[in-house]
Amino acid sequence: MKTPLILCAGLLACTLAHAQPAAAGDDTWSNVPSASDDRFTNPKSKLYAGPNGWHNFGEVRSEVAGKSGKRYGFKTGLNYLETPQAFTFATNSQLQLATVDFGTAKPAPGVYEVGAKANAAQKKAAVSFMDSSGGTLLGWESADKAGSVTVSQANGYLYIKARGLRLAPVGMGNKGDLKQPMVLGLEGAVAP
């Protein structure tokens, strides 16, 4: 009885000794969990998945500056929509929507400066975030020099990634503490 208990305690001690906390600067965005081996349930398969395991899927995280403490975070589908002609991250209810407009449906790999207007030739993108889940329309949009979005291509997927974008409030419901800038990050891969 004592031997298994001592063995378990020893294994636990070894595990804790070798566990290393993530460095403060590490990017902690999660991937899609592994699943069985087919293209719809195994997004980590190199044959069917874009970078970081995404398959027409992405994640959005944002926080409104100031005292409101309003945060958003959701994993969702990522698609290109003809209207509003942008790559769209939308919650299942469609009440929260983040868009990235490159001025084209097929942006070339590279770094795009985020601004008020999209222009593929000048490598400029426009980003917005809308929320109508509380019964009023809250909105934030990018202005010039709001950050950058990186587009890469792997396994036939367009991989879109941005961190720390600064968006200005534009929604009619943005009042009081919600009339503050938003810091937005997003990531995902979409099959062309």
mmCIF file of N, CA and C in Angstrom, residues 141-186:
data_model
loop_
_atom_site.group_PDB
_atom_site.id
_atom_site.type_symbol
_atom_site.label_atom_id
_atom_site.label_comp_id
_atom_site.label_asym_id
_atom_site.label_seq_id
_atom_site.Cartn_x
_atom_site.Cartn_y
_atom_site.Cartn_z
ATOM 1 N N GLU A 141 -14.247 51.258 -35.377
ATOM 2 C CA GLU A 141 -13.617 51.124 -36.683
ATOM 3 C C GLU A 141 -12.189 51.632 -36.620
ATOM 4 N N SER A 142 -11.385 51.142 -37.569
ATOM 5 C CA SER A 142 -9.993 51.560 -37.613
ATOM 6 C C SER A 142 -9.852 52.936 -38.250
ATOM 7 N N ALA A 143 -8.882 53.686 -37.772
ATOM 8 C CA ALA A 143 -8.462 54.943 -38.382
ATOM 9 C C ALA A 143 -7.037 54.703 -38.896
ATOM 10 N N ASP A 144 -6.433 55.684 -39.516
ATOM 11 C CA ASP A 144 -5.083 55.504 -40.042
ATOM 12 C C ASP A 144 -4.091 55.181 -38.927
ATOM 13 N N LYS A 145 -3.137 54.331 -39.277
ATOM 14 C CA LYS A 145 -2.049 53.900 -38.379
ATOM 15 C C LYS A 145 -2.581 53.234 -37.111
ATOM 16 N N ALA A 146 -3.574 52.357 -37.277
ATOM 17 C CA ALA A 146 -4.195 51.660 -36.141
ATOM 18 C C ALA A 146 -3.497 50.351 -35.815
ATOM 19 N N GLY A 147 -2.471 49.990 -36.573
ATOM 20 C CA GLY A 147 -1.756 48.735 -36.358
ATOM 21 C C GLY A 147 -1.512 48.051 -37.684
ATOM 22 N N SER A 148 -1.324 46.740 -37.649
ATOM 23 C CA SER A 148 -1.081 46.001 -38.888
ATOM 24 C C SER A 148 -1.708 44.609 -38.816
ATOM 25 N N VAL A 149 -2.050 44.097 -39.993
ATOM 26 C CA VAL A 149 -2.588 42.746 -40.153
ATOM 27 C C VAL A 149 -1.623 41.994 -41.055
ATOM 28 N N THR A 150 -1.266 40.786 -40.650
ATOM 29 C CA THR A 150 -0.363 39.961 -41.446
ATOM 30 C C THR A 150 -1.160 38.889 -42.160
ATOM 31 N N VAL A 151 -0.919 38.752 -43.451
ATOM 32 C CA VAL A 151 -1.548 37.719 -44.258
ATOM 33 C C VAL A 151 -0.448 36.796 -44.753
ATOM 34 N N SER A 152 -0.622 35.504 -44.532
ATOM 35 C CA SER A 152 0.318 34.528 -45.071
ATOM 36 C C SER A 152 -0.490 33.426 -45.736
ATOM 37 N N GLN A 153 0.206 32.561 -46.446
ATOM 38 C CA GLN A 153 -0.478 31.481 -47.138
ATOM 39 C C GLN A 153 0.249 30.181 -46.841
ATOM 40 N N ALA A 154 -0.515 29.157 -46.445
ATOM 41 C CA ALA A 154 0.058 27.834 -46.164
ATOM 42 C C ALA A 154 -1.013 26.783 -46.375
ATOM 43 N N ASN A 155 -0.631 25.665 -46.949
ATOM 44 C CA ASN A 155 -1.552 24.559 -47.214
ATOM 45 C C ASN A 155 -2.778 25.020 -48.006
ATOM 46 N N GLY A 156 -2.628 26.051 -48.833
ATOM 47 C CA GLY A 156 -3.735 26.555 -49.619
ATOM 48 C C GLY A 156 -4.675 27.472 -48.868
ATOM 49 N N TYR A 157 -4.368 27.820 -47.633
ATOM 50 C CA TYR A 157 -5.210 28.682 -46.807
ATOM 51 C C TYR A 157 -4.611 30.077 -46.717
ATOM 52 N N LEU A 158 -5.476 31.077 -46.613
ATOM 53 C CA LEU A 158 -5.048 32.422 -46.247
ATOM 54 C C LEU A 158 -5.115 32.497 -44.727
ATOM 55 N N TYR A 159 -4.032 32.888 -44.113
ATOM 56 C CA TYR A 159 -3.940 32.972 -42.661
ATOM 57 C C TYR A 159 -3.857 34.444 -42.292
ATOM 58 N N ILE A 160 -4.813 34.914 -41.509
ATOM 59 C CA ILE A 160 -4.925 36.321 -41.135
ATOM 60 C C ILE A 160 -4.653 36.435 -39.641
ATOM 61 N N LYS A 161 -3.735 37.338 -39.285
ATOM 62 C CA LYS A 161 -3.369 37.467 -37.878
ATOM 63 C C LYS A 161 -3.084 38.934 -37.548
ATOM 64 N N ALA A 162 -3.639 39.391 -36.434
ATOM 65 C CA ALA A 162 -3.388 40.755 -35.957
ATOM 66 C C ALA A 162 -3.471 40.781 -34.443
ATOM 67 N N ARG A 163 -2.689 41.648 -33.850
ATOM 68 C CA ARG A 163 -2.712 41.842 -32.408
ATOM 69 C C ARG A 163 -2.629 43.342 -32.126
ATOM 70 N N GLY A 164 -3.328 43.784 -31.094
ATOM 71 C CA GLY A 164 -3.203 45.154 -30.608
ATOM 72 C C GLY A 164 -3.697 46.238 -31.560
ATOM 73 N N LEU A 165 -4.686 45.943 -32.402
ATOM 74 C CA LEU A 165 -5.236 46.977 -33.281
ATOM 75 C C LEU A 165 -6.046 47.963 -32.444
ATOM 76 N N ARG A 166 -5.924 49.251 -32.746
ATOM 77 C CA ARG A 166 -6.671 50.274 -32.003
ATOM 78 C C ARG A 166 -7.805 50.772 -32.875
ATOM 79 N N LEU A 167 -9.036 50.550 -32.405
ATOM 80 C CA LEU A 167 -10.226 50.956 -33.136
ATOM 81 C C LEU A 167 -10.935 52.081 -32.383
ATOM 82 N N ALA A 168 -11.465 53.046 -33.130
ATOM 83 C CA ALA A 168 -12.167 54.189 -32.538
ATOM 84 C C ALA A 168 -13.664 53.909 -32.465
ATOM 85 N N PRO A 169 -14.349 54.407 -31.429
ATOM 86 C CA PRO A 169 -15.790 54.183 -31.296
ATOM 87 C C PRO A 169 -16.578 54.931 -32.379
ATOM 88 N N VAL A 170 -17.571 54.246 -32.982
ATOM 89 C CA VAL A 170 -18.401 54.867 -34.022
ATOM 90 C C VAL A 170 -19.878 54.543 -33.864
ATOM 91 N N GLY A 171 -20.240 53.617 -32.994
ATOM 92 C CA GLY A 171 -21.629 53.192 -32.866
ATOM 93 C C GLY A 171 -22.498 54.224 -32.177
ATOM 94 N N MET A 172 -23.774 54.255 -32.557
ATOM 95 C CA MET A 172 -24.704 55.191 -31.936
ATOM 96 C C MET A 172 -24.913 54.867 -30.465
ATOM 97 N N GLY A 173 -24.721 53.614 -30.080
ATOM 98 C CA GLY A 173 -24.889 53.220 -28.687
ATOM 99 C C GLY A 173 -23.638 53.393 -27.850
ATOM 100 N N ASN A 174 -22.536 53.809 -28.462
ATOM 101 C CA ASN A 174 -21.291 54.015 -27.721
ATOM 102 C C ASN A 174 -21.415 55.297 -26.902
ATOM 103 N N LYS A 175 -21.792 55.132 -25.641
ATOM 104 C CA LYS A 175 -21.955 56.276 -24.752
ATOM 105 C C LYS A 175 -21.210 56.020 -23.464
ATOM 106 N N GLY A 176 -20.891 57.077 -22.756
ATOM 107 C CA GLY A 176 -20.214 56.946 -21.470
ATOM 108 C C GLY A 176 -18.884 56.231 -21.610
ATOM 109 N N ASP A 177 -18.697 55.195 -20.788
ATOM 110 C CA ASP A 177 -17.438 54.458 -20.786
ATOM 111 C C ASP A 177 -17.208 53.670 -22.076
ATOM 112 N N LEU A 178 -18.256 53.428 -22.859
ATOM 113 C CA LEU A 178 -18.099 52.690 -24.120
ATOM 114 C C LEU A 178 -17.700 53.602 -25.270
ATOM 115 N N LYS A 179 -17.524 54.890 -25.014
ATOM 116 C CA LYS A 179 -17.050 55.813 -26.040
ATOM 117 C C LYS A 179 -15.525 55.919 -25.932
ATOM 118 N N GLN A 180 -14.905 54.783 -25.713
ATOM 119 C CA GLN A 180 -13.455 54.679 -25.589
ATOM 120 C C GLN A 180 -12.933 53.791 -26.720
ATOM 121 N N PRO A 181 -11.644 53.900 -27.051
ATOM 122 C CA PRO A 181 -11.073 53.030 -28.086
ATOM 123 C C PRO A 181 -11.109 51.565 -27.663
ATOM 124 N N MET A 182 -11.060 50.699 -28.648
ATOM 125 C CA MET A 182 -11.012 49.257 -28.425
ATOM 126 C C MET A 182 -9.657 48.733 -28.908
ATOM 127 N N VAL A 183 -9.095 47.793 -28.168
ATOM 128 C CA VAL A 183 -7.895 47.090 -28.608
ATOM 129 C C VAL A 183 -8.350 45.712 -29.052
ATOM 130 N N LEU A 184 -8.053 45.362 -30.306
ATOM 131 C CA LEU A 184 -8.584 44.148 -30.920
ATOM 132 C C LEU A 184 -7.463 43.255 -31.431
ATOM 133 N N GLY A 185 -7.651 41.951 -31.255
ATOM 134 C CA GLY A 185 -6.769 40.952 -31.855
ATOM 135 C C GLY A 185 -7.618 39.914 -32.534
ATOM 136 N N LEU A 186 -7.100 39.356 -33.627
ATOM 137 C CA LEU A 186 -7.819 38.316 -34.338
ATOM 138 C C LEU A 186 -6.849 37.383 -35.029
#
